[in-house]
mmCIF file of N, CA and C in Angstrom:
data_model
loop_
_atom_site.group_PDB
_atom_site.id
_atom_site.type_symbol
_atom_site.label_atom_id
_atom_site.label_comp_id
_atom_site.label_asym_id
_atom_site.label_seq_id
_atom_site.Cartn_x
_atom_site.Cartn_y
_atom_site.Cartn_z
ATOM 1 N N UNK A 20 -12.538 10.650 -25.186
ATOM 2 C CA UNK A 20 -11.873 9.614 -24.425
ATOM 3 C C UNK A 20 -10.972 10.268 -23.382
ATOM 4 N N UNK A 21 -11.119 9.988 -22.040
ATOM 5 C CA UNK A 21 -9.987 10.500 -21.310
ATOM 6 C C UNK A 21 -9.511 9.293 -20.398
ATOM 7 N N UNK A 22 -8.421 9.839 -19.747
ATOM 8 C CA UNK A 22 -7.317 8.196 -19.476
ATOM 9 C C UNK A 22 -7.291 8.575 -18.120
ATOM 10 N N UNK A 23 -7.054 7.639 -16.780
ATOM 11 C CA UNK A 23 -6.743 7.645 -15.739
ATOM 12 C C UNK A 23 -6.039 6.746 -15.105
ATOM 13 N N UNK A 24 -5.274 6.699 -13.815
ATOM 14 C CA UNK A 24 -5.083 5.707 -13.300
ATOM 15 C C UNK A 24 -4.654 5.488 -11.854
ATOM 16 N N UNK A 25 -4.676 4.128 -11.432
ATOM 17 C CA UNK A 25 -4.259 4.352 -9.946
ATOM 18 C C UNK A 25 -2.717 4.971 -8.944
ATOM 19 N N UNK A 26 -2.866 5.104 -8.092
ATOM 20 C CA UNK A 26 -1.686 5.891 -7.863
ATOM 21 C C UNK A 26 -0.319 5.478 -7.934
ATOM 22 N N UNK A 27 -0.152 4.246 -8.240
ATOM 23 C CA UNK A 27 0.915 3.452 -8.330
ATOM 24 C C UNK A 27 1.492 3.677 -10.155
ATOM 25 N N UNK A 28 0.143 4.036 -10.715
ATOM 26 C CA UNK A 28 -0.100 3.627 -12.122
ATOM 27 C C UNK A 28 -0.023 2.362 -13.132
ATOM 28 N N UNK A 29 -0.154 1.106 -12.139
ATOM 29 C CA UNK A 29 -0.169 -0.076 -13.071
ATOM 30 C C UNK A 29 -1.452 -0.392 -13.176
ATOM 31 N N UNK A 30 -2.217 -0.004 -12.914
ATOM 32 C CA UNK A 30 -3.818 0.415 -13.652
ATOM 33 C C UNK A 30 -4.069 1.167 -14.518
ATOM 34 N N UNK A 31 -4.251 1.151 -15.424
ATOM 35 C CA UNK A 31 -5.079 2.619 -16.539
ATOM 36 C C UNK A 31 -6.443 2.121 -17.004
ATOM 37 N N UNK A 32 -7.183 3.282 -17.057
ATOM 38 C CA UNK A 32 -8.600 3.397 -17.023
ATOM 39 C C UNK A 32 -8.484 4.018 -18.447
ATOM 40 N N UNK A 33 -9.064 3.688 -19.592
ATOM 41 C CA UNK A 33 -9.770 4.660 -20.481
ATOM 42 C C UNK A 33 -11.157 4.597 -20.763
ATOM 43 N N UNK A 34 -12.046 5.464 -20.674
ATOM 44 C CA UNK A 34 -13.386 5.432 -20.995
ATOM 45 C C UNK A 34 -13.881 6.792 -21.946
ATOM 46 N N UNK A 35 -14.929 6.248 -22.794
ATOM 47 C CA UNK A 35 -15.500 7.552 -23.665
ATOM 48 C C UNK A 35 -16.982 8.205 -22.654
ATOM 49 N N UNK A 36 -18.059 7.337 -23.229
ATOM 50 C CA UNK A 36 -19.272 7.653 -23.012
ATOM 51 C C UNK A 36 -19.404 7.628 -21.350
ATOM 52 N N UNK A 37 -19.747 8.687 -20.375
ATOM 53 C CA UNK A 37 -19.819 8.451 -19.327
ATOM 54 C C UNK A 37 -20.360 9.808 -18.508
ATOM 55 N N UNK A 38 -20.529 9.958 -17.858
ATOM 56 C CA UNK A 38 -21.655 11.125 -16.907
ATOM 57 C C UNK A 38 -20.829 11.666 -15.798
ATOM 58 N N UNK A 39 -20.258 13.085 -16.338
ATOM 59 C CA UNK A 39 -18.982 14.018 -15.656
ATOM 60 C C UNK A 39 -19.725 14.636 -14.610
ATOM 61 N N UNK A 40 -21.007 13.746 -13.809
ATOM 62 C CA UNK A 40 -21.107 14.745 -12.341
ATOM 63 C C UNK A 40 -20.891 13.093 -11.353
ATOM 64 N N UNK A 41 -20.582 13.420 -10.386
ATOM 65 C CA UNK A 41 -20.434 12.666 -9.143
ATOM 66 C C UNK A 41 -22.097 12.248 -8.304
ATOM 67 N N UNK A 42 -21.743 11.046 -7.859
ATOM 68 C CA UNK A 42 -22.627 10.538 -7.024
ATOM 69 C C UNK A 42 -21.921 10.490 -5.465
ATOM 70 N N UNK A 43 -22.363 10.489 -4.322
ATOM 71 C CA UNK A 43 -21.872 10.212 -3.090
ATOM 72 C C UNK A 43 -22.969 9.244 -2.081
ATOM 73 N N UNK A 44 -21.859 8.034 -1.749
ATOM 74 C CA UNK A 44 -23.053 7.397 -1.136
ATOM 75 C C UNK A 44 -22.214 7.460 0.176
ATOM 76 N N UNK A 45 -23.084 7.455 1.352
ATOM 77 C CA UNK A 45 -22.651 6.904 2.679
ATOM 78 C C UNK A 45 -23.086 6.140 3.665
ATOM 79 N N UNK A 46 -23.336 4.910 2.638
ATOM 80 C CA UNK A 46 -24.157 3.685 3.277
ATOM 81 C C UNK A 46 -22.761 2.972 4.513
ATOM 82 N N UNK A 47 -22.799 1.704 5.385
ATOM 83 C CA UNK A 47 -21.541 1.133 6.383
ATOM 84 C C UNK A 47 -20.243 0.983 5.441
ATOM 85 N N UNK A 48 -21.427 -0.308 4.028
ATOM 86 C CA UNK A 48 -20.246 -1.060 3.272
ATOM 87 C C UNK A 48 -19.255 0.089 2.712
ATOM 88 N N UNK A 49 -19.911 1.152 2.144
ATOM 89 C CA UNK A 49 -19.105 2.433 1.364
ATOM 90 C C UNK A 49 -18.064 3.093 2.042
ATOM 91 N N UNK A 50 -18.790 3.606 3.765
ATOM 92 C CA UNK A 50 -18.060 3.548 4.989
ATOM 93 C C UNK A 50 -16.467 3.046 4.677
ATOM 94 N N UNK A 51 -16.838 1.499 5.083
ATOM 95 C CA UNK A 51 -15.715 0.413 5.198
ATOM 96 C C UNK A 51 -14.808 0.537 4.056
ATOM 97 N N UNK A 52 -15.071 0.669 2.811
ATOM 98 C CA UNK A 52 -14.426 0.243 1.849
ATOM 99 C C UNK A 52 -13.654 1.453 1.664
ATOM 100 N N UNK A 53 -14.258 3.038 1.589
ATOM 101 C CA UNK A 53 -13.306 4.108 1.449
ATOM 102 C C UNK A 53 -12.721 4.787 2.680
ATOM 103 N N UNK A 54 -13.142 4.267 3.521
ATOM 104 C CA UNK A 54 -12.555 4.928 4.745
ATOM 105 C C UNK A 54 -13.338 6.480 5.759
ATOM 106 N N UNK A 55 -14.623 6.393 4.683
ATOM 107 C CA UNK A 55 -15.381 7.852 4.736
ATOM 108 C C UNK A 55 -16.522 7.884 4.130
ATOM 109 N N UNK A 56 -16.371 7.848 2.734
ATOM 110 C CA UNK A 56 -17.356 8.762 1.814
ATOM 111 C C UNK A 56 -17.222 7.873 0.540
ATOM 112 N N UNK A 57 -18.137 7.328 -0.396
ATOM 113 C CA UNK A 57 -17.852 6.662 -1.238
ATOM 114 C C UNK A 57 -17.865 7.649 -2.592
ATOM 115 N N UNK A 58 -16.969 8.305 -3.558
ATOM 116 C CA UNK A 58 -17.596 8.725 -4.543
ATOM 117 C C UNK A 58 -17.394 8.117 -5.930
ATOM 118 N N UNK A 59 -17.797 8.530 -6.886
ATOM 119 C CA UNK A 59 -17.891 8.019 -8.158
ATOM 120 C C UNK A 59 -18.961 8.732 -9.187
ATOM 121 N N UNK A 60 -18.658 8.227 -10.482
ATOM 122 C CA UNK A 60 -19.341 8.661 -11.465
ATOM 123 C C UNK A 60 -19.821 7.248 -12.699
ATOM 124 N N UNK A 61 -20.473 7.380 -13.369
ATOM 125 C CA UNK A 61 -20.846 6.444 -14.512
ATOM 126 C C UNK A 61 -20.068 6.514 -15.553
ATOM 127 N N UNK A 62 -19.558 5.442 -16.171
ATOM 128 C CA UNK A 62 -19.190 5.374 -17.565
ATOM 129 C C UNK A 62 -19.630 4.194 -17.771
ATOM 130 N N UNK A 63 -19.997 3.488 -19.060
ATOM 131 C CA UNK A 63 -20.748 2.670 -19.972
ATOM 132 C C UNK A 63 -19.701 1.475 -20.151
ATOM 133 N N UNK A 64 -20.526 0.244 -20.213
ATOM 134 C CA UNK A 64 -19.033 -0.753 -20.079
ATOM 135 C C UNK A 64 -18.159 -0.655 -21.094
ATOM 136 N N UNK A 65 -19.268 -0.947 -22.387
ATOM 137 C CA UNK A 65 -18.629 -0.842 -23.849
ATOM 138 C C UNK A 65 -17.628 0.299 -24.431
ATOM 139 N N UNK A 66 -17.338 1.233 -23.281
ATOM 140 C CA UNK A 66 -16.338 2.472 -23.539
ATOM 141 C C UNK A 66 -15.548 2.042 -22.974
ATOM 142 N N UNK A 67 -14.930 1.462 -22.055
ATOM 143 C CA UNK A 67 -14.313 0.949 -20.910
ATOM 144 C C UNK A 67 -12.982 0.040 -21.562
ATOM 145 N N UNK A 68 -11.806 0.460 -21.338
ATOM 146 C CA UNK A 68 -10.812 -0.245 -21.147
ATOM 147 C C UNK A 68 -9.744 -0.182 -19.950
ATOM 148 N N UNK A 69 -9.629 -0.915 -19.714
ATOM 149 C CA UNK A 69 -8.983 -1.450 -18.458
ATOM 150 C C UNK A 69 -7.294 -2.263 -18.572
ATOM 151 N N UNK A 70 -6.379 -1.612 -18.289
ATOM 152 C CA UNK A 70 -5.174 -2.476 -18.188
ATOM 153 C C UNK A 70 -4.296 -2.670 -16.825
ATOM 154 N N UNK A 71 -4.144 -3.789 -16.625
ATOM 155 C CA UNK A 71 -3.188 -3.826 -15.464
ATOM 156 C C UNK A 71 -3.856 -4.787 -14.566
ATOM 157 N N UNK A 72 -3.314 -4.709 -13.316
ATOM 158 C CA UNK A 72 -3.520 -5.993 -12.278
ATOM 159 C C UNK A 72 -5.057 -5.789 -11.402
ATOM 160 N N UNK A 73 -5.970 -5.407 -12.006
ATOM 161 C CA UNK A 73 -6.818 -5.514 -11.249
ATOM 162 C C UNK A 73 -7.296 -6.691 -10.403
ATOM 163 N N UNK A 74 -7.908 -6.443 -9.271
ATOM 164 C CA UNK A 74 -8.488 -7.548 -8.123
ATOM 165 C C UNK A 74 -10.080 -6.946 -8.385
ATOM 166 N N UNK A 75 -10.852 -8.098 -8.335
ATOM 167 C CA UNK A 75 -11.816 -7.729 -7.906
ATOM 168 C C UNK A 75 -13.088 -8.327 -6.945
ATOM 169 N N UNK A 76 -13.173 -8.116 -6.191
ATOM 170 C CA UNK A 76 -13.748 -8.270 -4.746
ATOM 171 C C UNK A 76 -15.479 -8.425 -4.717
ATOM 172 N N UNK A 77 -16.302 -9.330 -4.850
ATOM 173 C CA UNK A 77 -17.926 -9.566 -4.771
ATOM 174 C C UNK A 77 -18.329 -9.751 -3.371
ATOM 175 N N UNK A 78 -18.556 -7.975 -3.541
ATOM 176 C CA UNK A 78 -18.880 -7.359 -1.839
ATOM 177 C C UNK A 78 -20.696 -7.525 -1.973
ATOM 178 N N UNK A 79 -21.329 -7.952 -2.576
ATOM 179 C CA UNK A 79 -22.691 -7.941 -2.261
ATOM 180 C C UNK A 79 -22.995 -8.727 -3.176
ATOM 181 N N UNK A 80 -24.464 -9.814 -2.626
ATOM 182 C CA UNK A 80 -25.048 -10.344 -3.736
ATOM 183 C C UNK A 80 -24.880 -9.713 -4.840
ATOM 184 N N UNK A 81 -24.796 -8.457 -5.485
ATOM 185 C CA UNK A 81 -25.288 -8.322 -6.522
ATOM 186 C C UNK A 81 -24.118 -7.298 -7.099
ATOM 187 N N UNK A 82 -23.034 -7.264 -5.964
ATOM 188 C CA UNK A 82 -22.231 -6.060 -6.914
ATOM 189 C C UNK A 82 -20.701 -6.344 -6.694
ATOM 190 N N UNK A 83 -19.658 -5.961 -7.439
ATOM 191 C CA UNK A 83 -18.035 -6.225 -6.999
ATOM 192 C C UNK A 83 -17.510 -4.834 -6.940
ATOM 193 N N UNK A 84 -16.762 -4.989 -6.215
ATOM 194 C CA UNK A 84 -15.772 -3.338 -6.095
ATOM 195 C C UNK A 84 -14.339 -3.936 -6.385
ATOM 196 N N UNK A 85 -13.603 -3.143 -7.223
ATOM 197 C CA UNK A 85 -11.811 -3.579 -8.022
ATOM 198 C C UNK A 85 -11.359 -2.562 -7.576
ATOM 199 N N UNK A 86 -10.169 -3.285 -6.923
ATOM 200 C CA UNK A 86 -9.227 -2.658 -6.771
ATOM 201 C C UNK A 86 -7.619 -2.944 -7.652
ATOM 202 N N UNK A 87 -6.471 -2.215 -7.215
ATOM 203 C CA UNK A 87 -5.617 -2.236 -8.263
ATOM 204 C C UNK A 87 -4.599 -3.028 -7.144
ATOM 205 N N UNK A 88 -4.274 -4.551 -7.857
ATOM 206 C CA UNK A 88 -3.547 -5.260 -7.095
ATOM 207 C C UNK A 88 -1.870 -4.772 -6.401
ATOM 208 N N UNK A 89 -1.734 -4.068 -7.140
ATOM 209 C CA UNK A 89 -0.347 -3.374 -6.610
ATOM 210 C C UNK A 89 -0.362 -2.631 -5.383
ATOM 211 N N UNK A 90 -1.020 -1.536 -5.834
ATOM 212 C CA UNK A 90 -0.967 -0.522 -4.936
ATOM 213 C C UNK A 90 -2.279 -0.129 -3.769
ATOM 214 N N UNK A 91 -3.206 -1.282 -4.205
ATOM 215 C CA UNK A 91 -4.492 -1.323 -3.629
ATOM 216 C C UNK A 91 -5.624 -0.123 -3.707
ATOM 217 N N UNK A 92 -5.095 0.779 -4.911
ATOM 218 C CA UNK A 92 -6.290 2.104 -5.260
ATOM 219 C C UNK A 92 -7.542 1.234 -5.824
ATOM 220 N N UNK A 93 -8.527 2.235 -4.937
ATOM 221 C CA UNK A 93 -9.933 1.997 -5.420
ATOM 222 C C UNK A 93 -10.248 2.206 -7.104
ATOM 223 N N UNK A 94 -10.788 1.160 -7.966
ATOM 224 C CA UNK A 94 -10.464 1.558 -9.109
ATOM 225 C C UNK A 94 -12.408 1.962 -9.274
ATOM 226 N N UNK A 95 -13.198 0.693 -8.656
ATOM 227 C CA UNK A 95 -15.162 1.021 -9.315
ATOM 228 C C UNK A 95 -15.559 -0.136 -8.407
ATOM 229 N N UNK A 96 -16.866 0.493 -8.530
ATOM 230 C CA UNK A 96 -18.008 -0.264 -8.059
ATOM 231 C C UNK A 96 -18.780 -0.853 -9.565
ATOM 232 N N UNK A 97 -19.942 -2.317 -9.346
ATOM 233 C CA UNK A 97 -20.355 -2.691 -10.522
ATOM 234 C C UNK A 97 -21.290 -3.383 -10.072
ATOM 235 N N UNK A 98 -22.524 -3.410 -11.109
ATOM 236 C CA UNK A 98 -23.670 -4.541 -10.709
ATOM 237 C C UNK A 98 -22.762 -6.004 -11.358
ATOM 238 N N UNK A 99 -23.032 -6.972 -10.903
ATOM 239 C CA UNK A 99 -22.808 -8.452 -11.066
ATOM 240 C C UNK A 99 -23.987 -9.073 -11.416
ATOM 241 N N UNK A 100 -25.000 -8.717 -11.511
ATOM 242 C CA UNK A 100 -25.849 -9.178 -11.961
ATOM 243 C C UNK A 100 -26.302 -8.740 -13.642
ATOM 244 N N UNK A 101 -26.108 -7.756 -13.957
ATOM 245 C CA UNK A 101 -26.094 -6.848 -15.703
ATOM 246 C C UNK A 101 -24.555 -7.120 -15.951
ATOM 247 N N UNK A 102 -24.993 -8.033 -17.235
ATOM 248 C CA UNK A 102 -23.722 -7.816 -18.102
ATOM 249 C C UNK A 102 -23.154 -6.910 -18.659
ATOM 250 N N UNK A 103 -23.542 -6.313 -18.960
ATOM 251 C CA UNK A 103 -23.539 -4.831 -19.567
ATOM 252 C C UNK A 103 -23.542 -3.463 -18.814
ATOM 253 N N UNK A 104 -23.738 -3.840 -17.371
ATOM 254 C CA UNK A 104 -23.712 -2.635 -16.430
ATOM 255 C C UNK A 104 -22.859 -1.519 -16.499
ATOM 256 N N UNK A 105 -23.128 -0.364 -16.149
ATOM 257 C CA UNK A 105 -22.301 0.494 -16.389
ATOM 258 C C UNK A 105 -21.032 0.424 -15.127
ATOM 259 N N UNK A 106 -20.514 1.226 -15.188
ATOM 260 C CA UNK A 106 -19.125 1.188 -14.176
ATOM 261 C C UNK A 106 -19.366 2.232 -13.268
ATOM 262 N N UNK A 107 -19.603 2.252 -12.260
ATOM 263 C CA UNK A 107 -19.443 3.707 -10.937
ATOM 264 C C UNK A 107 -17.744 3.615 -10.403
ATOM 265 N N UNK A 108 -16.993 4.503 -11.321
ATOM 266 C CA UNK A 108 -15.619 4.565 -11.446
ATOM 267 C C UNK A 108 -15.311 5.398 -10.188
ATOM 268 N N UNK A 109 -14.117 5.505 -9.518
ATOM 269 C CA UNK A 109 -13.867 6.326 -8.624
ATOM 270 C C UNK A 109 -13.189 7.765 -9.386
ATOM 271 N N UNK A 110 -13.585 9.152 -9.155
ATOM 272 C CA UNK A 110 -13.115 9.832 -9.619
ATOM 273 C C UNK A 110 -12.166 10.651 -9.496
ATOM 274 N N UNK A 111 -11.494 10.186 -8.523
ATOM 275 C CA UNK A 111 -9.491 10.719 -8.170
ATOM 276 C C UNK A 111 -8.844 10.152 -9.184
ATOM 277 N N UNK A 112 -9.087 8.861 -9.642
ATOM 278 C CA UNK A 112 -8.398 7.929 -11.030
ATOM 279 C C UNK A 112 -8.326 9.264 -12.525
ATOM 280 N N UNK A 113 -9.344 9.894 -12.470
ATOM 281 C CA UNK A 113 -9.024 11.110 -13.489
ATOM 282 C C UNK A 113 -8.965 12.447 -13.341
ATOM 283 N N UNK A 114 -7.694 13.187 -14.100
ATOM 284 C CA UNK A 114 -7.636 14.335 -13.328
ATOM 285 C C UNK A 114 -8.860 15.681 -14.130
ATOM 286 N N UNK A 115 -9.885 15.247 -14.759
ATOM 287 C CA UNK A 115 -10.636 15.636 -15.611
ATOM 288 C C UNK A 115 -11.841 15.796 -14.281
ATOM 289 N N UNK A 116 -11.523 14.675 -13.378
ATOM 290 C CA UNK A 116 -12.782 14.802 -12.176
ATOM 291 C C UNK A 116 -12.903 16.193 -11.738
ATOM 292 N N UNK A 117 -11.985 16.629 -11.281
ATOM 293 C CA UNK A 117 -11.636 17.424 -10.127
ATOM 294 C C UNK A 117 -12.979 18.691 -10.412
ATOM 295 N N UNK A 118 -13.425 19.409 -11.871
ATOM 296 C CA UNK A 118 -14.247 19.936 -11.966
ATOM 297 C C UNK A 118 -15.436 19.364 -12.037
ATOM 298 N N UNK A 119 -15.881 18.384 -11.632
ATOM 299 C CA UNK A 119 -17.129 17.702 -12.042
ATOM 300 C C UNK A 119 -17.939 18.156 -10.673
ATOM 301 N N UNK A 120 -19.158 18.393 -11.001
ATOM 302 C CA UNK A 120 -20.481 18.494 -9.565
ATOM 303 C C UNK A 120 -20.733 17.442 -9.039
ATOM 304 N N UNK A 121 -21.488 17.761 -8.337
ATOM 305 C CA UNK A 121 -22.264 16.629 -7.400
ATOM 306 C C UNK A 121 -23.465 16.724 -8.045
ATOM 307 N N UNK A 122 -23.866 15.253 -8.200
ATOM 308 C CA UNK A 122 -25.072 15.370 -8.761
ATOM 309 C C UNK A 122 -25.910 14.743 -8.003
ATOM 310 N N UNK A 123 -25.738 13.461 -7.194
ATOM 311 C CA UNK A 123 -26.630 12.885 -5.908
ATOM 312 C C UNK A 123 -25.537 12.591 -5.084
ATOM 313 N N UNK A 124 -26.619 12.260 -3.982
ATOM 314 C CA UNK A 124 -25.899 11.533 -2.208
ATOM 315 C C UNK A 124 -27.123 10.767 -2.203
ATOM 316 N N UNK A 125 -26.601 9.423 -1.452
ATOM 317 C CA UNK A 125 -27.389 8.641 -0.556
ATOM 318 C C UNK A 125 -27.121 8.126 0.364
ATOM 319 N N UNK A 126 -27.933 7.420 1.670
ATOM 320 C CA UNK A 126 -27.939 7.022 2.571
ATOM 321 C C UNK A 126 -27.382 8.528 3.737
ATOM 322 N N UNK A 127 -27.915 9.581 3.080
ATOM 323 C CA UNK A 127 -27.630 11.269 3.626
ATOM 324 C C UNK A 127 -27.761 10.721 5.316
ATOM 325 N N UNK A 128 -28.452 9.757 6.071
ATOM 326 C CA UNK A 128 -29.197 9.955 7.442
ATOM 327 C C UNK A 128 -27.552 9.405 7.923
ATOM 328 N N UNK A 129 -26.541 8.203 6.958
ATOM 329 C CA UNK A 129 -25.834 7.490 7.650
ATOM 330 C C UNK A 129 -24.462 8.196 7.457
ATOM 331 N N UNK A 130 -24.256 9.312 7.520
ATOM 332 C CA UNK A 130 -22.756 10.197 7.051
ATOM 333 C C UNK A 130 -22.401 10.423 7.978
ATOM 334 N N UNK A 131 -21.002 10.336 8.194
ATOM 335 C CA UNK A 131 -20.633 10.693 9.057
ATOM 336 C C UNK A 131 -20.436 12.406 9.617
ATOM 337 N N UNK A 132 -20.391 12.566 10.567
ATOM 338 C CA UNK A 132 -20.602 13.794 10.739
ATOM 339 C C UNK A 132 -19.841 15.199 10.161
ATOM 340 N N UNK A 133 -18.528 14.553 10.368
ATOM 341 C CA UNK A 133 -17.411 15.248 9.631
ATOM 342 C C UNK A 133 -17.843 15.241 8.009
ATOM 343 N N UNK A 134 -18.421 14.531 6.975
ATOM 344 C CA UNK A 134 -19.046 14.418 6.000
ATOM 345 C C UNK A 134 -20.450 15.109 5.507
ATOM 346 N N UNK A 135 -20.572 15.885 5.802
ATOM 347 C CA UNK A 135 -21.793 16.623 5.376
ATOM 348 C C UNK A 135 -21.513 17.593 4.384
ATOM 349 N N UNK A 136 -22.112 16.895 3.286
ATOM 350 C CA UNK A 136 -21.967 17.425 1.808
ATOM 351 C C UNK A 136 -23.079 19.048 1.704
ATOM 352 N N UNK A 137 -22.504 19.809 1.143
ATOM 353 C CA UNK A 137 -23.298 21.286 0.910
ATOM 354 C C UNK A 137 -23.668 21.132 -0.563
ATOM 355 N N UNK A 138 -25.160 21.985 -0.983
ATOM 356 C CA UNK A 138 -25.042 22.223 -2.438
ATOM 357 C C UNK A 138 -26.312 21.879 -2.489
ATOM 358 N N UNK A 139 -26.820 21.730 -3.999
ATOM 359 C CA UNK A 139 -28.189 21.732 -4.355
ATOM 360 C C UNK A 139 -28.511 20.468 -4.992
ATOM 361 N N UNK A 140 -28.042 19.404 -4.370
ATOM 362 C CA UNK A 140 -28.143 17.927 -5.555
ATOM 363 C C UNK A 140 -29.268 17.191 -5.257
ATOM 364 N N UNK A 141 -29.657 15.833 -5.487
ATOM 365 C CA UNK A 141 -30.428 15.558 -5.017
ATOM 366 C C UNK A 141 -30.116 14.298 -3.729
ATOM 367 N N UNK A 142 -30.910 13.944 -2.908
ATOM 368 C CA UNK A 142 -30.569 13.481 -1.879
ATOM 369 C C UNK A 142 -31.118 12.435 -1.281
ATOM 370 N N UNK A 143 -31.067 11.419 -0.392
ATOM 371 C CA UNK A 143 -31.612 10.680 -0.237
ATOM 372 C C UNK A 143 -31.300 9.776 1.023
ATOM 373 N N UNK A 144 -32.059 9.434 1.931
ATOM 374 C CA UNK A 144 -31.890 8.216 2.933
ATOM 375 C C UNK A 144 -32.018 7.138 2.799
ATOM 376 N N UNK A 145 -31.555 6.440 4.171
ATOM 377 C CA UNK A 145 -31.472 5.054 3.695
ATOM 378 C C UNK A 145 -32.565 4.245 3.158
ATOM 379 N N UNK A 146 -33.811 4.618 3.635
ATOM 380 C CA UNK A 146 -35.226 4.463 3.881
ATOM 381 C C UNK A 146 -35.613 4.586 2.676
ATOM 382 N N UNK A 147 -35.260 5.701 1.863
ATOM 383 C CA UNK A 147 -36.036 6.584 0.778
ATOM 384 C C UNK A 147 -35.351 5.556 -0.177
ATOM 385 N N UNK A 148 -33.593 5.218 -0.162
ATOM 386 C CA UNK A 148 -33.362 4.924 -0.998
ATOM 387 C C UNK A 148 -33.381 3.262 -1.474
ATOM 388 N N UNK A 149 -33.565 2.444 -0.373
ATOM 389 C CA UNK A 149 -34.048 1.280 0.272
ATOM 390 C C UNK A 149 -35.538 0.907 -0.824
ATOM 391 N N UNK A 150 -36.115 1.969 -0.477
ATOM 392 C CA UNK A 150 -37.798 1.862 -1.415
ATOM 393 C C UNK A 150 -37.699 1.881 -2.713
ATOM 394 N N UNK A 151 -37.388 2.208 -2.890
ATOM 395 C CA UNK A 151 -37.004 2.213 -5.022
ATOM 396 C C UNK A 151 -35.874 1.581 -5.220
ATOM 397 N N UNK A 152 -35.000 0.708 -4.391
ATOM 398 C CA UNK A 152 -34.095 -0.468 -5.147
ATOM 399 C C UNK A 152 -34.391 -1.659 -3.976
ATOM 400 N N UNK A 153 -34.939 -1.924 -4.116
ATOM 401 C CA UNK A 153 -35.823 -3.625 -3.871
ATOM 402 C C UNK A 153 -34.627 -4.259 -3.539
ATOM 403 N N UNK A 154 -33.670 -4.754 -4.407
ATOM 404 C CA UNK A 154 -32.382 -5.771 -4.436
ATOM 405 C C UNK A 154 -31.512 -5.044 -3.696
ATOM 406 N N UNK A 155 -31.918 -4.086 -2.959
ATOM 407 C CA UNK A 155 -30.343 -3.709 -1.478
ATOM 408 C C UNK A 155 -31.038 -3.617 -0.226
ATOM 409 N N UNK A 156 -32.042 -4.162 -0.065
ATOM 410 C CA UNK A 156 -32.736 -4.064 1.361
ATOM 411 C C UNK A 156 -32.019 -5.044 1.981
ATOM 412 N N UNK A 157 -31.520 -4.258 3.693
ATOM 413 C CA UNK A 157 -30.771 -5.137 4.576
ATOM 414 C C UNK A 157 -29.377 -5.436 3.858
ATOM 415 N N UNK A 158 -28.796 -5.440 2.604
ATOM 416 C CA UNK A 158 -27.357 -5.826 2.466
ATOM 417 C C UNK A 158 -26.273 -4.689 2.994
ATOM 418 N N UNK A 159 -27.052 -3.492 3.021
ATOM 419 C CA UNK A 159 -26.222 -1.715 2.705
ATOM 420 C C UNK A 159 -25.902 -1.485 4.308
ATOM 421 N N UNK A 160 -26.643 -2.358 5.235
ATOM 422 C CA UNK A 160 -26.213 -2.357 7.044
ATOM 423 C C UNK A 160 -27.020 -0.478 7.106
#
């Protein structure tokens, strides 16, 4: 179990079961919402506890992003459609992140330039990644 929280700290995050490498997407909405670069990692809902003032925001048919009503830190991204979905947590919320890899990028064609991730992960465009998730065609801009 490890604990995190937003920078204000009236959020705390605890989660068990969850996947210590990073994803990076740089689709517009991800753009918009972090200011850059979207990152995150998986943890499982049923590990998941959550305290404090969260907001949470249904940025796409099919998904919400929470933030922490106080201080406005990015807390996750989530399907809205799976009850049970896992959580794509932001990983500054734990200081356990900081060693974690990269394990994918997507929407690689739409990064900004200053953003060009190095390393051996796996990768993907908008195109590529568009084709194998059916339910984000045209929402991701």
């Amino acid at each position: 179990m490890i604990e995190g929280h937003c920078l204000c700290g009236a959020v705390r995050v605890r989660i068990g079961d969850h996947d210590p490498r990073l994803g990076a997407c740089h689709c517009r909405m991800c753009q918009r919402w972090s200011g850059g670069l979207f990152l995150c990692f998986s943890a499982k809902a049923g590990g998941l506890t959550v305290e404090g003032p969260v907001v949470r925001h249904q940025s796409s048919p099919f998904a919400e992003r929470a933030f922490c009503g106080t201080c406005g830190s990015h807390l996750w991204m989530r399907d809205t459609k799976t009850a049970d979905a896992d959580y794509d947590l932001m990983p500054g919320l734990f200081d356990e992140a900081r060693a974690w890899p990269l394990r994918s990028e997507i929407y690689t064609d739409r990064a900004l330039a200053s953003l060009r991730l190095e390393g051996d992960h796996r990768r993907a465009t908008r195109a590529e990644w568009e084709a194998r998730n059916d339910h984000l065609e045209g929402d991701m801009e």
